[in-house]
């Protein structure tokens, strides 16, 4: 029996049958079950911040597991305390508090429940948003195809056009609990909030006593060249009330975090929320190793530099009509609706790519991607596109 047949026989069909079965990874490279090597420009969907099998994560996880693997949330552990303090320090929040969970959807679920503790239920979210697949996170996610099979979804949510400050101002009222925004929308195809938009969101939420909540599940932890995307100049120095994180935080070990500032930090009280694995010492140790390595290896500067090289290299490609994003969170629009065929041709050429739409490729590689990898990919890209088009593999 092929592994695809085993997959189809044993796993629910939520993703379609995969084209690839990987066996191991090291740095930005992975190898499949036939020993073929690929450069991973997709990073497990923006997760493998330090690449694969990074010694710092292996060491942190191994040591922690040998010491103390799990305790319940009724008991503290040093990695949990240290990680919470570290995240608050990176945000510059002296009166913040952290709730740990296991994924992005859970981080958002906790924040949604926190927003309910304001006594209000109305939430404003943006078109193009993606916040996860649990019922609460899905209620804030705009894509109809994801939402409709599961309606009715909880809550009273208004969707406004992403980037339109006037539409946002019109939607927020004194009944609004929170406004949730991705500083750079990921799943929608890497759309950076227009200049002034996040500041306008801050202004209108403050005016109406609503929480400003940034979903940095994809943009956080160095992905854009800053610890958090809202710390980049385009964000205009805005401080939100709530930030949600996951993906890159654990570098491949599942962990999510909901971080709130000031009055918002005390909205959730004993009995309001919980999760068995949240703040697990092993996951927190992995996250601390990620943060230490980003800091000690100067990866924020590296991401800015290598991200610019990748953006420039993509912009130089004849088949690319637009490049968007910051750091190593980039999208390239193609001049034809064949991004899925380009992903297939990329795999044949030894690159793991990702399409977010019919003509859009998204690049969210490990932050340790080297300039050499970028040059090699830039040299291969024309051939990959030509291969996709020669094969006429069809559109997305
Ligand atoms: N929020 C954003 C911005 C995301 O990009 C994602 C995942 O892609 C999520 C939330 C959901 O995270 P998870 O898949 O870990 O539940």
Coordinates of C-alpha atoms and ligand atoms in Angstrom, one line a residue:
X1 CA 0.0 0.0 0.0
X2 CA 1.4 3.5 -0.9
X3 CA 1.7 6.0 1.9
X4 CA -1.0 8.1 0.1
X5 CA -3.4 5.2 0.4
X6 CA -2.5 4.7 4.1
X7 CA -3.1 8.5 4.5
X8 CA -6.5 8.3 2.9
X9 CA -7.4 5.3 5.0
X10 CA -6.3 6.7 8.3
X11 CA -6.6 10.5 8.3
X12 CA -9.6 12.7 7.9
X13 CA -9.7 14.5 4.5
X14 CA -9.4 18.0 5.8
X15 CA -6.3 18.9 3.7
X16 CA -6.6 16.7 0.6
X17 CA -4.0 14.0 0.2
X18 CA -0.5 15.5 0.5
X19 CA 2.0 15.3 -2.4
X20 CA 5.0 15.0 -0.2
X21 CA 6.0 12.9 2.8
X22 CA 9.0 14.4 4.6
X23 CA 11.4 12.4 6.7
X24 CA 13.9 14.9 8.1
X25 CA 15.0 18.5 8.1
X26 CA 18.1 20.6 8.9
X27 CA 18.2 24.3 8.7
X28 CA 16.1 25.5 5.7
X29 CA 16.4 22.0 4.0
X30 CA 14.1 19.0 4.3
X31 CA 14.3 15.5 2.7
X32 CA 11.5 13.3 1.6
X33 CA 11.0 9.6 1.9
X34 CA 13.0 9.1 -1.4
X35 CA 15.9 11.1 -0.1
X36 CA 15.2 14.1 -2.3
X37 CA 16.3 17.5 -0.9
X38 CA 14.1 20.6 -0.8
X39 CA 14.7 24.2 0.3
X40 CA 11.8 25.1 2.5
X41 CA 10.5 28.6 1.6
X42 CA 7.3 28.0 3.5
X43 CA 8.5 27.1 7.0
X44 CA 5.6 24.9 8.0
X45 CA 3.3 28.0 7.3
X46 CA 5.5 30.5 9.1
X47 CA 6.3 28.3 12.0
X48 CA 9.9 27.0 11.8
X49 CA 11.5 30.3 12.7
X50 CA 14.9 28.7 13.3
X51 CA 14.5 26.2 10.5
X52 CA 14.5 22.4 11.1
X53 CA 16.3 20.6 13.9
X54 CA 17.9 23.7 15.3
X55 CA 20.4 22.6 18.0
X56 CA 19.2 25.3 20.5
X57 CA 15.6 24.0 20.3
X58 CA 16.7 20.3 20.4
X59 CA 18.8 21.1 23.5
X60 CA 16.2 23.1 25.3
X61 CA 13.4 20.6 24.7
X62 CA 15.5 17.6 25.6
X63 CA 16.9 19.2 28.8
X64 CA 13.5 20.4 29.9
X65 CA 11.8 17.0 29.1
X66 CA 14.5 15.2 31.2
X67 CA 13.9 17.7 34.0
X68 CA 10.1 18.4 34.1
X69 CA 7.9 17.7 31.2
X70 CA 4.4 18.7 32.3
X71 CA 2.7 20.2 35.2
X72 CA -0.9 21.4 35.4
X73 CA -1.8 25.0 35.3
X74 CA -2.3 24.9 39.1
X75 CA 1.4 24.7 39.4
X76 CA 4.0 27.2 38.2
X77 CA 7.2 26.3 36.4
X78 CA 10.3 28.4 35.6
X79 CA 10.1 28.2 31.8
X80 CA 6.4 29.5 32.0
X81 CA 7.4 32.4 34.3
X82 CA 10.5 33.3 32.3
X83 CA 8.7 33.2 28.9
X84 CA 5.8 35.4 30.1
X85 CA 8.3 37.9 31.5
X86 CA 10.4 37.8 28.4
X87 CA 7.4 38.4 26.0
X88 CA 6.2 41.3 28.1
X89 CA 9.7 42.7 28.0
X90 CA 9.8 42.4 24.2
X91 CA 6.5 44.2 24.0
X92 CA 7.8 46.8 26.5
X93 CA 4.7 46.2 28.7
X94 CA 5.4 46.6 32.4
X95 CA 1.8 46.0 33.4
X96 CA 0.9 43.2 30.9
X97 CA -0.1 39.6 31.6
X98 CA 0.1 36.5 29.5
X99 CA -2.2 33.5 29.0
X100 CA -0.5 30.5 27.3
X101 CA -2.2 28.0 25.0
X102 CA -1.2 25.7 22.2
X103 CA -2.1 27.3 18.8
X104 CA -3.1 30.5 17.1
X105 CA -6.8 29.7 17.1
X106 CA -6.7 29.1 20.9
X107 CA -4.7 32.3 21.5
X108 CA -7.5 34.1 19.6
X109 CA -10.2 32.2 21.4
X110 CA -8.8 33.3 24.7
X111 CA -8.7 36.9 23.6
X112 CA -12.3 36.7 22.3
X113 CA -13.4 35.4 25.7
X114 CA -11.3 38.2 27.4
X115 CA -13.1 40.7 25.2
X116 CA -16.5 39.4 26.5
X117 CA -15.4 40.3 30.0
X118 CA -15.7 44.0 29.1
X119 CA -19.5 43.3 29.3
X120 CA -19.8 43.9 25.5
X121 CA -20.2 41.4 22.7
X122 CA -19.7 43.3 19.5
X123 CA -16.4 42.7 17.6
X124 CA -15.1 44.4 14.5
X125 CA -12.9 42.4 12.2
X126 CA -11.6 42.9 8.7
X127 CA -12.3 41.5 5.3
X128 CA -9.5 39.1 4.2
X129 CA -8.9 38.2 7.9
X130 CA -7.8 34.8 9.1
X131 CA -7.8 34.1 12.8
X132 CA -8.2 30.3 13.0
X133 CA -10.7 27.5 12.8
X134 CA -12.3 27.1 16.3
X135 CA -15.8 28.4 16.4
X136 CA -14.8 31.7 18.1
X137 CA -11.8 32.3 15.9
X138 CA -13.8 31.3 12.8
X139 CA -16.5 33.9 13.8
X140 CA -13.8 36.5 13.3
X141 CA -12.4 35.1 10.0
X142 CA -14.0 36.6 6.9
X143 CA -13.7 33.9 4.3
X144 CA -17.3 32.7 3.5
X145 CA -16.1 29.2 2.4
X146 CA -14.6 28.6 5.9
X147 CA -17.5 30.1 7.8
X148 CA -20.6 29.0 6.0
X149 CA -20.5 25.3 6.7
X150 CA -20.4 26.0 10.4
X151 CA -22.9 28.7 10.9
X152 CA -24.4 29.9 13.2
X153 CA -21.1 31.1 14.6
X154 CA -20.9 32.8 18.0
X155 CA -21.1 36.5 18.5
X156 CA -21.9 39.7 16.9
X157 CA -19.2 40.4 14.4
X158 CA -19.0 43.3 11.8
X159 CA -16.6 42.9 9.0
X160 CA -15.1 46.1 7.5
X161 CA -12.8 46.5 4.5
X162 CA -9.2 46.0 5.6
X163 CA -7.3 49.3 5.3
X164 CA -10.4 51.6 5.2
X165 CA -10.1 53.8 8.3
X166 CA -13.4 55.5 7.6
X167 CA -15.3 52.2 7.4
X168 CA -13.7 51.1 10.6
X169 CA -14.6 54.3 12.4
X170 CA -18.2 53.9 11.2
X171 CA -18.4 50.3 12.6
X172 CA -17.0 50.9 16.1
X173 CA -19.6 52.0 18.7
X174 CA -19.9 52.3 22.4
X175 CA -21.1 48.7 22.3
X176 CA -17.9 47.4 20.7
X177 CA -15.8 45.1 22.8
X178 CA -12.8 44.8 20.5
X179 CA -11.4 45.5 17.0
X180 CA -9.2 42.6 15.8
X181 CA -6.7 43.2 13.0
X182 CA -3.6 41.5 11.6
X183 CA -1.0 44.3 11.1
X184 CA -0.1 42.4 7.9
X185 CA -2.7 40.0 6.6
X186 CA -1.1 36.7 5.9
X187 CA -3.6 34.2 4.5
X188 CA -5.2 36.9 2.4
X189 CA -1.9 37.2 0.4
X190 CA 0.4 39.4 2.6
X191 CA -1.3 42.8 2.7
X192 CA 0.4 45.4 4.8
X193 CA -1.9 47.8 6.7
X194 CA -1.8 51.1 4.9
X195 CA 0.1 53.9 6.6
X196 CA -2.1 55.5 9.3
X197 CA -4.6 52.7 9.5
X198 CA -3.5 51.1 12.7
X199 CA -3.2 54.5 14.3
X200 CA -6.8 55.3 13.2
X201 CA -7.8 51.9 14.7
X202 CA -6.2 52.9 18.0
X203 CA -7.9 56.3 18.0
X204 CA -11.4 54.9 17.3
X205 CA -11.1 52.1 19.9
X206 CA -9.8 54.5 22.5
X207 CA -12.6 56.9 21.8
X208 CA -15.3 54.2 22.3
X209 CA -13.6 52.3 25.1
X210 CA -13.1 49.2 22.9
X211 CA -10.0 46.9 23.0
X212 CA -7.5 47.1 20.1
X213 CA -6.4 43.5 19.4
X214 CA -3.6 42.7 17.0
X215 CA -3.4 39.1 15.8
X216 CA 0.4 38.6 15.4
X217 CA 0.1 34.8 15.2
X218 CA 1.8 35.0 11.8
X219 CA 3.6 38.3 11.9
X220 CA 5.1 38.0 15.4
X221 CA 8.5 36.7 16.7
X222 CA 10.8 38.2 14.2
X223 CA 9.0 37.2 11.0
X224 CA 8.9 40.8 9.7
X225 CA 12.3 42.0 10.9
X226 CA 10.9 43.3 14.2
X227 CA 9.8 41.2 17.2
X228 CA 6.2 42.2 16.4
X229 CA 5.0 43.8 13.2
X230 CA 3.2 46.5 15.1
X231 CA 6.7 47.7 16.2
X232 CA 7.7 48.4 12.6
X233 CA 7.6 52.1 11.4
X234 CA 4.5 51.5 9.1
X235 CA 2.4 50.8 12.2
X236 CA 3.0 54.3 13.5
X237 CA 4.0 53.5 17.0
X238 CA 0.6 52.1 18.0
X239 CA 0.2 50.2 21.3
X240 CA -2.6 47.6 21.2
X241 CA -4.4 46.3 24.3
X242 CA -4.2 42.7 23.2
X243 CA -1.6 40.7 21.1
X244 CA -2.0 37.1 20.1
X245 CA 0.9 34.9 19.2
X246 CA 1.6 31.3 18.1
X247 CA 3.4 29.9 15.0
X248 CA 7.0 31.1 15.2
X249 CA 6.9 31.4 19.0
X250 CA 7.7 27.7 19.6
X251 CA 9.8 27.2 16.4
X252 CA 7.8 24.1 15.7
X253 CA 6.7 23.1 19.2
X254 CA 3.0 24.0 19.6
X255 CA 2.4 27.1 21.8
X256 CA 0.1 30.1 21.7
X257 CA 0.0 33.2 23.8
X258 CA -2.6 35.8 24.5
X259 CA -1.0 39.0 25.9
X260 CA -3.0 41.9 27.3
X261 CA -2.0 45.2 28.7
X262 CA -3.2 47.3 31.6
X263 CA -6.9 46.9 32.5
X264 CA -7.3 44.3 29.7
X265 CA -4.8 42.1 31.5
X266 CA -7.1 41.5 34.4
X267 CA -10.3 40.8 32.6
X268 CA -10.0 37.1 32.8
X269 CA -10.3 35.9 36.4
X270 CA -10.1 32.5 38.1
X271 CA -12.5 30.1 36.5
X272 CA -13.0 32.1 33.3
X273 CA -10.6 30.2 31.0
X274 CA -8.1 27.4 30.9
X275 CA -6.3 24.7 28.9
X276 CA -4.5 21.6 30.2
X277 CA -1.3 22.1 28.1
X278 CA -1.0 25.9 28.2
X279 CA 2.3 27.0 29.6
X280 CA 3.7 23.5 29.3
X281 CA 7.4 23.7 30.4
X282 CA 8.7 21.9 27.3
X283 CA 6.8 24.3 25.0
X284 CA 7.9 27.3 27.0
X285 CA 11.5 26.1 27.0
X286 CA 11.4 25.8 23.2
X287 CA 10.0 29.3 22.9
X288 CA 12.7 30.7 25.2
X289 CA 15.3 29.0 22.9
X290 CA 13.7 30.6 19.9
X291 CA 13.8 34.1 21.5
X292 CA 17.4 33.6 22.7
X293 CA 18.6 32.5 19.3
X294 CA 16.8 35.3 17.5
X295 CA 18.5 37.8 19.9
X296 CA 22.0 36.2 20.1
X297 CA 22.3 35.5 16.3
X298 CA 21.0 39.0 15.3
X299 CA 18.2 37.4 13.4
X300 CA 16.0 40.5 13.3
X301 CA 18.7 42.4 11.3
X302 CA 19.3 39.3 9.3
X303 CA 15.6 39.0 8.4
X304 CA 15.4 42.6 7.3
X305 CA 18.5 42.2 5.1
X306 CA 17.7 38.8 3.6
X307 CA 14.0 39.7 3.3
X308 CA 15.0 42.7 1.2
X309 CA 17.2 40.5 -1.0
X310 CA 14.3 38.1 -1.5
X311 CA 11.9 40.9 -2.2
X312 CA 14.3 42.5 -4.8
X313 CA 15.0 39.1 -6.4
X314 CA 11.3 38.4 -6.8
X315 CA 10.5 41.9 -8.1
X316 CA 13.2 41.3 -10.8
X317 CA 11.4 38.3 -12.1
X318 CA 9.5 38.9 -15.4
X319 CA 6.6 36.8 -14.3
X320 CA 6.1 38.8 -11.1
X321 CA 3.8 41.8 -11.2
X322 CA 4.0 42.9 -7.5
X323 CA 5.9 42.0 -4.3
X324 CA 4.4 42.9 -0.9
X325 CA 5.4 42.4 2.7
X326 CA 8.1 43.0 5.3
X327 CA 11.1 40.9 6.3
X328 CA 10.5 37.3 5.5
X329 CA 6.8 37.6 5.2
X330 CA 6.4 38.3 1.5
X331 CA 4.0 37.7 -1.4
X332 CA 4.6 37.8 -5.1
X333 CA 1.8 38.2 -7.5
X334 CA 2.2 36.4 -10.8
X335 CA 1.1 37.6 -14.2
X336 CA -1.1 34.5 -14.6
X337 CA -3.4 32.5 -12.4
X338 CA -1.1 29.5 -12.2
X339 CA 0.4 29.8 -8.7
X340 CA -0.6 26.2 -7.9
X341 CA 1.2 25.0 -11.0
X342 CA 4.3 27.0 -10.0
X343 CA 4.1 25.4 -6.5
X344 CA 4.1 22.0 -8.2
X345 CA 7.0 22.9 -10.5
X346 CA 8.9 24.4 -7.5
X347 CA 8.6 21.1 -5.7
X348 CA 10.0 19.3 -8.8
X349 CA 12.9 21.8 -8.8
X350 CA 13.6 21.2 -5.0
X351 CA 11.7 24.2 -3.5
X352 CA 8.7 24.1 -1.1
X353 CA 6.5 27.0 -2.1
X354 CA 3.1 28.1 -1.0
X355 CA 0.2 29.7 -2.9
X356 CA -2.4 31.9 -1.1
X357 CA -4.5 32.6 -4.2
X358 CA -4.8 31.8 -7.9
X359 CA -1.9 34.1 -8.8
X360 CA -0.2 34.7 -5.4
X361 CA 2.8 33.0 -3.9
X362 CA 3.6 33.6 -0.2
X363 CA 7.1 33.3 1.2
X364 CA 7.4 32.6 5.0
X365 CA 10.6 30.7 5.2
X366 CA 12.7 30.0 8.3
X367 CA 14.3 33.2 9.5
X368 CA 17.7 31.6 9.1
X369 CA 17.4 31.6 5.3
X370 CA 20.7 32.6 3.8
X371 CA 21.5 35.1 1.1
X372 CA 23.1 32.2 -0.8
X373 CA 19.7 30.4 -0.7
X374 CA 18.0 33.5 -2.0
X375 CA 20.4 33.8 -4.9
X376 CA 20.0 30.2 -5.8
X377 CA 16.2 30.5 -5.7
X378 CA 16.3 33.7 -7.7
X379 CA 18.4 31.9 -10.4
X380 CA 15.9 28.9 -10.4
X381 CA 12.7 30.9 -10.3
X382 CA 12.5 31.7 -14.1
X383 CA 12.9 28.0 -14.9
X384 CA 10.3 27.0 -12.3
X385 CA 7.7 29.3 -13.9
X386 CA 8.7 28.2 -17.4
X387 CA 8.4 24.6 -16.3
X388 CA 4.9 25.2 -14.8
X389 CA 3.7 26.9 -18.0
X390 CA 5.3 24.4 -20.4
X391 CA 3.6 21.5 -18.6
X392 CA 0.4 23.5 -18.6
X393 CA -0.4 22.0 -15.2
X394 CA -3.5 24.2 -15.0
X395 CA -4.4 27.0 -12.6
X396 CA -5.0 27.0 -8.9
Ligands
LIG1 N1 -4.2 34.0 13.1 C1 -3.4 34.2 12.0 C2 -3.1 35.5 11.6 C3 -3.0 33.1 11.3 O1 -2.2 33.2 10.2 C4 -3.3 31.8 11.7 C5 -2.9 30.6 11.0 O2 -2.6 30.6 9.8 C6 -4.1 31.6 12.9 C7 -4.5 32.8 13.6 C8 -4.5 30.3 13.4 O3 -3.4 29.6 13.9 P1 -3.5 28.1 14.2 O4 -3.5 27.4 12.8 O5 -2.2 27.8 15.0 O6 -4.7 27.8 15.0

